[in-house]
Coordinates of C-alpha atoms and ligand atoms in Angstrom, one line a residue:
M1 CA 0.0 0.0 0.0
M2 CA 1.2 3.5 -0.9
N3 CA 2.0 5.7 2.1
V4 CA 0.5 9.2 2.0
Y5 CA 2.7 11.7 3.9
C6 CA 1.4 14.8 5.7
S7 CA 3.3 17.9 4.6
G8 CA 6.3 18.9 6.6
K9 CA 6.0 16.3 9.3
G10 CA 7.5 13.2 7.7
R11 CA 4.6 11.2 9.1
T12 CA 2.1 9.1 7.1
L13 CA -1.5 10.2 7.0
A14 CA -2.4 7.1 9.0
E15 CA 0.1 8.0 11.7
S16 CA -1.3 11.5 11.9
I17 CA -4.8 10.2 12.3
M18 CA -3.9 7.4 14.7
G19 CA -1.5 9.5 16.9
D20 CA 2.0 8.4 17.9
T21 CA 3.8 5.5 16.1
F22 CA 4.7 2.4 18.0
L23 CA 8.0 2.8 19.9
P24 CA 9.7 -0.6 20.0
F25 CA 11.6 -1.6 23.2
S26 CA 14.7 -2.1 21.0
K27 CA 15.9 -1.5 17.5
P28 CA 19.3 -2.1 15.9
S29 CA 21.1 0.9 14.6
I30 CA 22.1 0.1 11.0
N31 CA 23.7 2.8 8.8
P32 CA 24.9 2.9 5.2
D33 CA 28.5 1.9 6.3
D34 CA 27.1 -1.3 7.8
I35 CA 25.3 -2.1 4.6
H36 CA 28.3 -1.2 2.4
A37 CA 30.6 -3.5 4.6
V38 CA 28.2 -6.5 4.2
N39 CA 27.8 -5.8 0.5
E40 CA 31.6 -5.8 0.0
V41 CA 31.8 -9.3 1.5
L42 CA 28.9 -10.5 -0.5
R43 CA 30.7 -9.4 -3.7
S44 CA 34.1 -10.7 -2.6
G45 CA 33.8 -14.4 -3.3
W46 CA 34.4 -15.4 0.3
I47 CA 31.4 -15.2 2.7
T48 CA 32.0 -17.8 5.5
T49 CA 34.7 -17.7 8.2
G50 CA 37.8 -15.9 6.8
S51 CA 39.8 -12.7 7.0
K52 CA 36.8 -10.6 8.1
S53 CA 36.1 -12.9 11.1
A54 CA 39.8 -12.7 12.0
E55 CA 39.8 -8.9 11.7
F56 CA 36.6 -8.7 13.9
E57 CA 38.3 -10.9 16.5
K58 CA 41.4 -8.7 16.5
K59 CA 39.4 -5.5 16.7
F60 CA 37.3 -7.0 19.5
C61 CA 40.5 -7.8 21.5
D62 CA 41.7 -4.2 20.9
Y63 CA 38.4 -2.8 22.3
T64 CA 38.0 -5.1 25.3
D65 CA 41.8 -5.4 26.1
S66 CA 41.3 -9.1 25.8
P67 CA 44.3 -11.3 24.9
N68 CA 42.2 -13.8 22.8
A69 CA 38.7 -13.6 21.2
V70 CA 36.9 -16.3 19.2
A71 CA 33.9 -15.2 17.2
L72 CA 31.0 -17.7 17.2
T73 CA 27.4 -18.0 15.9
S74 CA 25.9 -16.9 19.3
A75 CA 26.7 -16.4 23.0
T76 CA 24.8 -19.6 23.5
A77 CA 27.2 -21.4 21.2
G78 CA 30.1 -19.9 23.3
M79 CA 28.5 -21.1 26.6
H80 CA 28.0 -24.6 25.1
L81 CA 31.6 -24.9 24.0
V82 CA 32.9 -23.7 27.3
L83 CA 30.8 -26.2 29.3
K84 CA 32.1 -28.9 26.9
A85 CA 35.7 -27.7 27.2
F86 CA 35.5 -27.8 31.0
G87 CA 34.0 -31.3 30.8
I88 CA 30.8 -30.3 32.7
G89 CA 28.5 -33.3 32.7
Q90 CA 26.6 -35.9 34.8
G91 CA 26.9 -35.4 38.5
D92 CA 28.3 -31.8 38.2
E93 CA 26.7 -28.7 39.5
V94 CA 26.9 -25.2 38.1
I95 CA 26.0 -22.1 40.1
T96 CA 24.2 -19.3 38.1
P97 CA 21.3 -17.0 38.8
S98 CA 17.7 -18.0 37.9
M99 CA 17.3 -14.3 36.8
T100 CA 19.1 -15.0 33.5
W101 CA 18.3 -15.9 29.9
V102 CA 17.2 -19.6 29.6
S103 CA 20.0 -20.6 27.3
T104 CA 22.6 -21.0 30.1
V105 CA 20.3 -23.2 32.2
N106 CA 19.2 -25.2 29.1
L107 CA 22.8 -25.9 28.3
I108 CA 23.8 -27.0 31.8
T109 CA 20.8 -29.3 31.9
M110 CA 21.4 -30.8 28.4
A111 CA 25.1 -31.4 29.5
G112 CA 23.6 -33.7 32.1
A113 CA 24.7 -31.4 35.0
T114 CA 22.4 -29.6 37.5
P115 CA 21.9 -25.9 37.6
V116 CA 22.1 -24.5 41.2
F117 CA 20.5 -21.1 41.5
A118 CA 22.0 -18.4 43.7
D119 CA 19.5 -15.7 44.7
I120 CA 20.2 -12.2 43.5
D121 CA 20.5 -8.9 45.2
K122 CA 17.1 -7.3 45.2
D123 CA 18.2 -4.1 43.5
T124 CA 21.1 -5.0 41.2
L125 CA 19.6 -8.4 40.1
M126 CA 23.0 -10.1 40.5
M127 CA 24.3 -12.9 42.6
N128 CA 26.7 -11.9 45.5
R129 CA 29.1 -13.6 47.8
E130 CA 26.6 -14.7 50.4
S131 CA 24.1 -16.2 47.9
V132 CA 26.8 -18.1 46.0
E133 CA 28.4 -19.4 49.2
K134 CA 25.0 -20.9 50.1
C135 CA 25.1 -23.0 46.9
L136 CA 28.6 -24.5 47.3
S137 CA 29.2 -28.2 47.4
E138 CA 31.8 -30.7 46.3
K139 CA 29.8 -31.1 43.1
V140 CA 30.1 -27.5 42.0
K141 CA 32.5 -27.2 39.0
M142 CA 31.6 -23.8 37.6
I143 CA 30.1 -20.4 38.5
I144 CA 28.4 -18.3 35.8
P145 CA 27.7 -14.8 37.0
V146 CA 25.7 -12.4 34.7
H147 CA 26.7 -8.8 34.2
F148 CA 23.0 -7.8 34.3
A149 CA 21.7 -5.1 31.9
G150 CA 25.2 -3.8 31.4
A151 CA 26.2 -3.2 35.1
P152 CA 29.1 -5.3 36.4
A153 CA 28.8 -8.3 38.8
Q154 CA 30.8 -8.2 42.0
M155 CA 33.7 -10.1 40.4
D156 CA 36.2 -9.7 43.3
S157 CA 34.2 -11.7 45.8
L158 CA 33.1 -14.3 43.3
Q159 CA 36.7 -14.8 42.1
K160 CA 37.8 -15.3 45.8
I161 CA 35.2 -18.0 46.2
A162 CA 36.2 -19.7 42.9
E163 CA 39.9 -19.6 43.8
K164 CA 39.4 -20.9 47.3
H165 CA 37.2 -23.8 46.1
K166 CA 39.0 -24.4 42.7
I167 CA 35.9 -23.7 40.7
A168 CA 35.9 -22.2 37.2
I169 CA 34.2 -18.9 36.6
V170 CA 32.8 -18.0 33.2
E171 CA 31.3 -14.5 32.9
D172 CA 28.0 -14.1 31.0
A173 CA 28.9 -10.8 29.3
A174 CA 26.0 -10.9 26.8
H175 CA 24.9 -7.5 28.2
A176 CA 28.3 -6.1 28.9
L177 CA 30.1 -4.8 25.9
G178 CA 31.8 -1.6 27.2
T179 CA 31.1 -2.5 30.9
Q180 CA 33.9 -1.9 33.4
Y181 CA 34.4 -3.3 36.9
K182 CA 36.8 -1.4 39.1
N183 CA 38.0 0.5 35.9
I184 CA 38.8 -2.9 34.3
K185 CA 37.0 -3.8 31.1
I186 CA 34.9 -6.9 31.1
G187 CA 36.5 -9.3 28.7
S188 CA 40.1 -8.3 29.5
Q189 CA 40.6 -10.9 32.3
G190 CA 39.3 -14.4 32.8
T191 CA 36.7 -15.9 30.4
S192 CA 33.7 -13.9 29.2
I193 CA 31.1 -14.5 26.5
F194 CA 29.4 -11.6 24.6
S195 CA 26.3 -11.6 22.4
F196 CA 25.5 -9.7 19.2
H197 CA 21.8 -10.6 19.0
P198 CA 19.9 -7.6 17.5
I199 CA 19.0 -5.9 20.8
K200 CA 22.6 -6.0 22.1
N201 CA 25.0 -3.0 22.2
I202 CA 26.3 -4.0 18.8
T203 CA 24.7 -6.5 16.5
T204 CA 25.7 -8.9 13.8
G205 CA 22.1 -10.3 13.4
E206 CA 23.1 -13.2 15.5
G207 CA 26.6 -13.9 16.9
G208 CA 28.8 -14.1 20.0
M209 CA 32.4 -13.7 21.1
L210 CA 34.3 -15.7 23.6
C211 CA 37.2 -13.9 25.2
S212 CA 39.7 -15.6 27.5
D213 CA 43.2 -15.1 29.0
D214 CA 43.4 -19.0 29.2
D215 CA 45.4 -20.0 26.1
T216 CA 44.7 -23.7 26.6
L217 CA 40.9 -23.0 26.7
I218 CA 41.1 -20.9 23.6
E219 CA 42.9 -23.7 21.7
K220 CA 40.2 -26.1 22.7
I221 CA 37.4 -23.7 21.8
Q222 CA 39.0 -23.1 18.4
R223 CA 39.0 -26.8 17.8
L224 CA 35.5 -27.5 19.1
K225 CA 33.9 -24.6 17.1
F226 CA 34.6 -26.3 13.8
H227 CA 34.0 -30.0 13.8
G228 CA 37.0 -30.7 16.0
L229 CA 39.3 -30.2 13.0
G230 CA 41.6 -27.6 14.6
M231 CA 41.4 -25.3 11.6
D232 CA 38.9 -23.2 9.7
S233 CA 37.6 -23.8 6.2
F234 CA 39.5 -20.6 5.3
D235 CA 42.8 -22.2 6.5
R236 CA 42.0 -25.4 4.6
I237 CA 41.0 -23.8 1.3
S238 CA 42.8 -20.4 1.0
H239 CA 46.1 -21.0 2.6
G240 CA 47.3 -23.6 0.1
R241 CA 47.0 -26.5 2.6
L242 CA 45.6 -29.8 1.6
P243 CA 41.9 -29.9 2.5
Q244 CA 42.1 -33.3 4.2
A245 CA 41.9 -32.0 7.8
E246 CA 41.5 -34.6 10.5
V247 CA 39.1 -34.7 13.4
L248 CA 41.2 -34.3 16.6
E249 CA 38.1 -34.6 18.8
P250 CA 34.3 -34.5 17.9
G251 CA 33.3 -30.9 17.6
Y252 CA 30.4 -28.6 16.6
K253 CA 29.6 -26.1 13.7
Y254 CA 29.7 -22.7 15.4
N255 CA 32.1 -20.9 13.2
F256 CA 31.3 -17.2 12.5
P257 CA 30.8 -16.2 8.8
D258 CA 32.5 -13.2 7.2
I259 CA 29.2 -11.6 6.1
L260 CA 28.3 -11.2 9.8
A261 CA 31.9 -10.2 10.8
A262 CA 31.8 -7.3 8.3
L263 CA 28.7 -6.0 10.1
G264 CA 30.4 -6.6 13.5
I265 CA 33.5 -4.6 12.5
S266 CA 31.4 -1.7 11.2
Q267 CA 29.2 -1.7 14.3
L268 CA 32.2 -2.0 16.7
S269 CA 33.6 1.2 15.2
R270 CA 30.6 3.0 16.7
I271 CA 30.4 1.3 20.1
N272 CA 31.5 4.3 22.1
T273 CA 28.9 6.5 20.4
F274 CA 26.2 3.8 20.9
N275 CA 27.0 3.5 24.6
K276 CA 27.2 7.2 25.2
K277 CA 23.7 7.6 23.7
R278 CA 22.4 4.7 25.8
E279 CA 23.8 6.3 28.9
A280 CA 22.4 9.8 28.2
L281 CA 18.9 8.2 27.6
A282 CA 19.2 6.1 30.8
L283 CA 20.1 9.2 32.9
H284 CA 17.2 11.1 31.3
Y285 CA 14.8 8.3 32.2
L286 CA 16.1 8.3 35.8
E287 CA 15.5 12.0 36.1
L288 CA 12.0 11.8 34.6
L289 CA 11.0 8.8 36.7
N290 CA 12.2 10.3 39.9
E291 CA 8.6 11.7 40.4
V292 CA 6.9 8.4 39.6
E293 CA 6.9 6.5 42.8
E294 CA 5.3 3.3 41.3
I295 CA 8.4 2.7 39.2
I296 CA 11.5 1.4 41.0
P297 CA 14.8 1.6 39.0
L298 CA 17.7 -0.7 39.6
K299 CA 20.6 0.4 41.9
L300 CA 23.4 2.1 40.0
P301 CA 26.9 0.5 40.2
E302 CA 29.8 1.9 42.2
E303 CA 31.7 4.9 40.8
D304 CA 34.7 2.9 39.6
A305 CA 32.3 0.9 37.4
K306 CA 31.2 1.7 33.9
H307 CA 27.6 0.8 33.0
S308 CA 27.1 0.0 29.3
W309 CA 23.3 0.4 29.7
H310 CA 22.3 -2.6 27.6
L311 CA 18.8 -2.5 29.1
F312 CA 16.8 0.0 31.1
V313 CA 15.2 -2.3 33.7
V314 CA 12.6 -1.1 36.2
R315 CA 10.3 -2.8 38.7
L316 CA 6.6 -1.9 39.1
D317 CA 5.4 -1.4 42.6
I318 CA 2.3 -3.5 42.2
G319 CA 0.6 -2.3 45.4
K320 CA 0.9 1.4 44.6
A321 CA 0.1 0.9 40.9
G322 CA -3.0 -1.2 41.6
M323 CA -2.2 -3.5 38.7
S324 CA 0.0 -6.4 37.7
R325 CA 3.2 -6.0 35.8
D326 CA 1.6 -7.9 32.8
Q327 CA -1.4 -5.6 32.8
F328 CA 1.0 -2.6 32.9
M329 CA 3.0 -3.9 30.0
E330 CA -0.3 -4.5 28.1
D331 CA -1.5 -0.9 28.8
L332 CA 1.8 0.5 27.6
K333 CA 1.5 -1.5 24.4
K334 CA -2.0 -0.2 23.8
N335 CA -0.5 3.2 24.1
N336 CA 2.2 2.4 21.5
I337 CA 5.1 1.8 23.9
G338 CA 6.9 -1.6 23.5
T339 CA 8.6 -3.2 26.6
G340 CA 10.7 -6.2 27.2
L341 CA 10.9 -8.8 30.0
H342 CA 14.4 -9.5 31.3
F343 CA 13.7 -12.0 32.7
K344 CA 11.1 -14.4 33.9
A345 CA 13.1 -16.4 36.4
V346 CA 14.2 -19.6 34.8
H347 CA 13.1 -21.8 37.7
L348 CA 9.5 -20.6 37.1
H349 CA 9.4 -21.8 33.5
R350 CA 7.2 -24.9 33.1
Y351 CA 10.0 -27.4 32.4
Y352 CA 12.2 -26.3 35.4
K353 CA 9.2 -26.0 37.7
N354 CA 8.3 -29.6 36.9
N355 CA 11.9 -30.9 36.9
L356 CA 13.9 -29.0 39.6
N357 CA 12.7 -29.3 43.1
I358 CA 12.9 -25.6 44.1
A359 CA 10.7 -24.7 47.0
P360 CA 8.6 -21.6 46.3
G361 CA 10.1 -18.7 48.2
S362 CA 13.6 -20.1 48.4
L363 CA 14.8 -17.6 45.8
I364 CA 13.0 -14.7 47.4
N365 CA 14.6 -11.7 45.6
T366 CA 14.5 -13.5 42.3
E367 CA 10.8 -14.3 42.6
W368 CA 10.0 -10.8 43.8
N369 CA 11.7 -9.2 40.8
S370 CA 10.4 -11.8 38.3
K371 CA 6.8 -10.6 39.1
R372 CA 7.6 -6.9 38.8
I373 CA 10.4 -6.4 36.3
L374 CA 10.1 -4.8 32.8
S375 CA 12.5 -3.2 30.4
L376 CA 11.6 0.2 28.9
P377 CA 12.6 1.2 25.3
L378 CA 16.4 1.9 25.1
F379 CA 18.4 2.0 21.8
P380 CA 20.8 4.5 20.3
D381 CA 18.5 5.9 17.6
M382 CA 15.7 6.9 20.0
T383 CA 15.6 10.4 21.2
H384 CA 15.2 12.1 24.6
K385 CA 11.7 13.1 23.3
D386 CA 10.9 9.4 22.9
A387 CA 12.0 8.8 26.5
G388 CA 9.7 11.7 27.5
R389 CA 6.8 10.1 25.6
V390 CA 7.4 6.8 27.4
V391 CA 7.3 8.4 30.8
N392 CA 4.2 10.4 29.9
V393 CA 2.4 7.2 28.9
I394 CA 3.6 5.6 32.1
K395 CA 2.0 8.4 34.1
K396 CA -1.2 8.2 32.0
V397 CA -1.5 4.5 32.5
L398 CA -0.9 4.9 36.2
K399 CA -3.5 7.7 36.2
K400 CA -1.2 10.3 37.6
Ligands
PLP501 C1 22.1 -12.8 29.9 C2 22.1 -13.5 28.6 N1 22.9 -14.6 28.4 C3 23.0 -15.2 27.2 C4 22.3 -14.8 26.2 C5 22.4 -15.6 24.9 O1 22.9 -14.8 23.8 P1 22.7 -15.3 22.3 O2 21.3 -15.0 21.9 O3 23.7 -14.6 21.5 O4 22.9 -16.8 22.3 C6 21.4 -13.7 26.3 C7 20.6 -13.3 25.1 O5 19.8 -12.5 25.1 C8 21.3 -13.0 27.5 O6 20.5 -12.0 27.7

């Protein structure tokens, strides 16, 4: 159907009649440079893992100060490989929060191990020393903290626990590109996994990056990511080697194509601009929401941290609002404001409710937040005016 535009406003006639357009909760920022970069690869004759993927890994290391980075098809793929590389399986336990994306818990479960959920701090949504210590046992082989919404987890105390009990730590850094803990970039130390899913701080459509200062682990991940051959198809075909590579151990097919890497390189060149815009919008929201007592923002991190503002998460005071979080989200949607839900606690999903014996109320802060949490629109191409519109609609829905 042809759009009819109203003069001077850049809005369609339908939009002018209907009022404001729908503001999604997230939208990737794609510019002509991104499109050009992908086009170039498409025309180049080499579209799967090759020189662009290697360049993306190198530039990612430069940005995060990481010694090694391996690009993969998703953060989930990275987590799968790391669990495999550490030999996590039957009889093992892995400590992680239930306030996370389901992928981690699914992978632990499918590896034959048991997820053990540490409760979260009520206002940062992250596990802490006390909650992790309560989950320790001889069976625990790994701790997976989440840098939630772009704020850093309390790595010092978690690392002390891990060192004392000889447990591996793998940081879920899906939200944390640009995040710093005690002025140190996430990704520069230990093992961290980033995501490039479309709502993330940079996107490649789908994709992930595993960073580690453990050279032995990296070698294993390199092997496992491509059928266990120990080399990429680019090595086999373009470097004049014979293509008869041998399986060194059974592996997966998680190698990252150059088409996506070109987009990643182009996006990464704008990460500082993206994150500054996210931060400015988040601070604007905080100011505007100051007078809305029904909305409870998360606690800000310490001064020596850097928040990458992947998400702007708030909680609804159900009592004061006189409505459920789900009703609130529905009312915002009716008023053209999209929201996200990060996250419904994993142990409350049907499968885990039925298969893990977690007594109701035992993860008290997780469950409290799971009922009240929602993410407001936050993406680099939205404006302060858009944030103002979100808060005005919130006030309208709350009848203020
Ligand atoms: C906390 C967290 N961990 C892991 C993932 C998985 O990332 P991916 O979609 O790249 O596999 C996500 C994705 O949204 C996430 O939010």
